[in-house]
Amino acid sequence: MAAKTAKTAQAETTADELHPCECAAYDALPADLTETDLETGDYEVFTTGCVATTKRQFAPGHDAKLKSFLIKHGAAGHDVRRNEGGVATSASAEQHAARYAFGHMVAAGVKRAEIKAAEKAERAAARAARKAAPKAKAPKKVTAKVGRATFTGHMDGDHFVYEVKGKERRTLKFQPAA
């Protein structure tokens, strides 16, 4: 067997060492932070919640965890940061995802989520408009005798409107009995 070089031995020892999962390096801040919020520290920091260590770049399944995190916070318009060595780099979710093989999926997912949110807002606005619009009252049901038969219908002005065999009929002028 060939002797190991110093470089090969160093690569093997670094590959065997555990380090934090890549998804743990990301967090997101609300985009609408003010100077006062930053000074007081009164804001929420969203993280992936990952505490896993691994010999690889991602712990098993954590590439999908990071992908969903980037889609969710990219669509919400949050400021996504990558922390590396105590330095936080801010960029859009799509820009951060571009460094990984799933970057195109994040860009498509953010776009799809934004379209879905716009459609949801349209439906809510239409629902609110329907709710605010005045409702047309259903005509009050009236029973009247026409000739020898009694019919149920409604009043349209001073005409009694009723149906006979599925066809609408009207009286010429309705005069209530005295």
XYZ file of C-alpha atoms in Angstrom:
178
model
C 0.000 0.000 0.000
C 1.261 3.459 -0.855
C 2.369 5.710 1.939
C 0.055 8.552 2.839
C 1.245 12.023 2.123
C 0.861 14.764 4.719
C -1.821 16.457 2.613
C -3.896 13.253 2.326
C -3.622 12.583 6.059
C -4.716 16.151 6.852
C -7.716 15.876 4.479
C -8.813 12.626 6.153
C -8.607 14.091 9.657
C -10.586 17.199 8.673
C -13.198 15.030 6.921
C -13.620 12.956 10.100
C -14.177 16.013 12.315
C -17.697 17.052 13.193
C -18.820 20.585 12.411
C -22.202 22.362 12.592
C -24.701 21.655 9.838
C -24.774 24.290 7.082
C -28.443 25.157 7.688
C -27.589 26.351 11.221
C -25.669 29.290 9.699
C -28.875 30.946 8.409
C -31.378 33.222 10.090
C -33.939 35.795 8.972
C -35.077 39.161 10.285
C -38.343 40.965 9.557
C -37.839 43.454 6.724
C -39.717 46.239 8.519
C -37.285 46.715 11.415
C -36.765 50.276 12.570
C -33.715 51.865 14.166
C -35.483 51.769 17.543
C -36.087 48.025 17.194
C -32.433 47.436 16.390
C -31.265 49.544 19.335
C -33.603 47.904 21.841
C -33.223 44.415 20.420
C -37.008 44.093 20.438
C -37.470 41.944 17.330
C -37.787 38.295 16.440
C -34.958 36.379 14.761
C -36.144 33.387 12.741
C -33.787 30.398 12.547
C -33.878 26.876 11.166
C -33.552 25.571 14.704
C -30.749 23.226 13.653
C -28.263 22.082 16.305
C -26.975 19.055 14.383
C -23.304 18.331 13.763
C -22.085 16.408 10.776
C -18.997 15.388 8.842
C -20.613 16.618 5.634
C -22.053 19.947 4.564
C -25.618 19.096 5.658
C -26.987 16.646 8.203
C -29.384 14.127 6.573
C -32.486 15.965 5.335
C -31.212 19.383 6.346
C -30.669 20.549 2.769
C -34.467 20.310 2.390
C -34.852 22.088 5.736
C -32.716 24.991 4.488
C -34.558 25.040 1.155
C -37.977 25.348 2.842
C -36.593 27.984 5.246
C -35.306 30.086 2.345
C -38.582 29.754 0.403
C -40.713 30.660 3.428
C -38.712 33.709 4.457
C -37.937 34.803 0.895
C -41.667 34.876 0.095
C -42.372 36.756 3.336
C -39.839 39.423 2.327
C -37.611 38.859 5.341
C -33.943 39.811 5.411
C -32.057 36.483 5.195
C -28.568 36.353 6.737
C -25.764 33.792 6.615
C -23.498 33.830 9.675
C -19.958 32.657 9.094
C -17.169 33.220 11.579
C -19.121 35.890 13.455
C -19.870 37.887 10.292
C -23.483 38.045 9.070
C -23.999 38.510 5.335
C -27.451 39.766 4.286
C -28.922 38.960 0.887
C -32.142 37.738 -0.656
C -33.132 34.109 -0.216
C -32.516 33.473 -3.922
C -28.974 34.877 -3.699
C -28.132 32.713 -0.695
C -29.630 29.635 -2.371
C -27.635 30.183 -5.570
C -24.583 28.634 -3.920
C -26.371 25.255 -3.638
C -27.708 22.790 -6.209
C -31.270 23.504 -5.091
C -30.996 27.248 -5.790
C -33.335 27.146 -8.788
C -35.977 25.398 -6.650
C -35.837 28.169 -4.058
C -36.247 30.873 -6.722
C -39.245 29.034 -8.212
C -40.730 28.387 -4.767
C -40.476 32.044 -3.731
C -42.111 33.137 -6.985
C -44.901 30.548 -6.573
C -45.502 31.610 -2.948
C -45.703 35.285 -3.943
C -48.260 34.477 -6.672
C -50.275 32.398 -4.217
C -50.246 35.229 -1.650
C -51.420 37.728 -4.286
C -54.272 35.408 -5.320
C -55.256 34.951 -1.680
C -55.329 38.732 -1.182
C -57.540 39.106 -4.280
C -59.983 36.498 -2.959
C -60.081 38.204 0.442
C -60.758 41.589 -1.186
C -63.548 40.101 -3.323
C -65.042 38.418 -0.246
C -64.929 41.697 1.685
C -66.567 43.538 -1.231
C -69.361 40.957 -1.414
C -69.875 41.214 2.326
C -70.019 45.023 2.224
C -72.384 45.157 -0.766
C -76.063 45.630 0.071
C -77.959 42.389 -0.132
C -80.992 42.184 -2.396
C -83.977 41.140 -0.378
C -85.861 38.115 -1.536
C -89.408 38.978 -2.484
C -91.908 38.286 0.256
C -94.038 35.231 -0.447
C -97.724 35.981 -0.831
C -100.662 33.624 -1.274
C -103.507 34.859 -3.487
C -106.578 33.436 -5.168
C -106.628 33.793 -8.953
C -109.920 32.627 -10.370
C -110.828 29.444 -8.483
C -107.201 28.436 -7.685
C -104.911 29.647 -4.902
C -101.252 30.371 -5.803
C -98.119 31.325 -3.895
C -96.022 34.062 -5.462
C -94.673 37.530 -4.805
C -95.667 41.125 -5.408
C -93.961 43.166 -8.121
C -95.299 46.658 -7.671
C -99.059 46.276 -7.858
C -98.901 42.985 -9.840
C -99.100 39.513 -8.292
C -96.473 37.219 -9.898
C -96.864 33.419 -9.666
C -95.951 30.254 -11.588
C -98.173 27.800 -13.413
C -96.521 24.651 -14.817
C -93.052 26.266 -14.586
C -94.063 29.431 -16.460
C -94.290 32.813 -14.803
C -97.706 34.486 -14.811
C -98.772 37.973 -13.740
C -102.072 39.412 -12.786
C -103.055 42.531 -14.669
C -103.564 44.546 -11.546
C -103.871 43.185 -8.076
C -106.542 44.624 -5.898
C -106.678 43.324 -2.359
C -110.077 42.170 -1.170
C -111.894 44.674 0.924
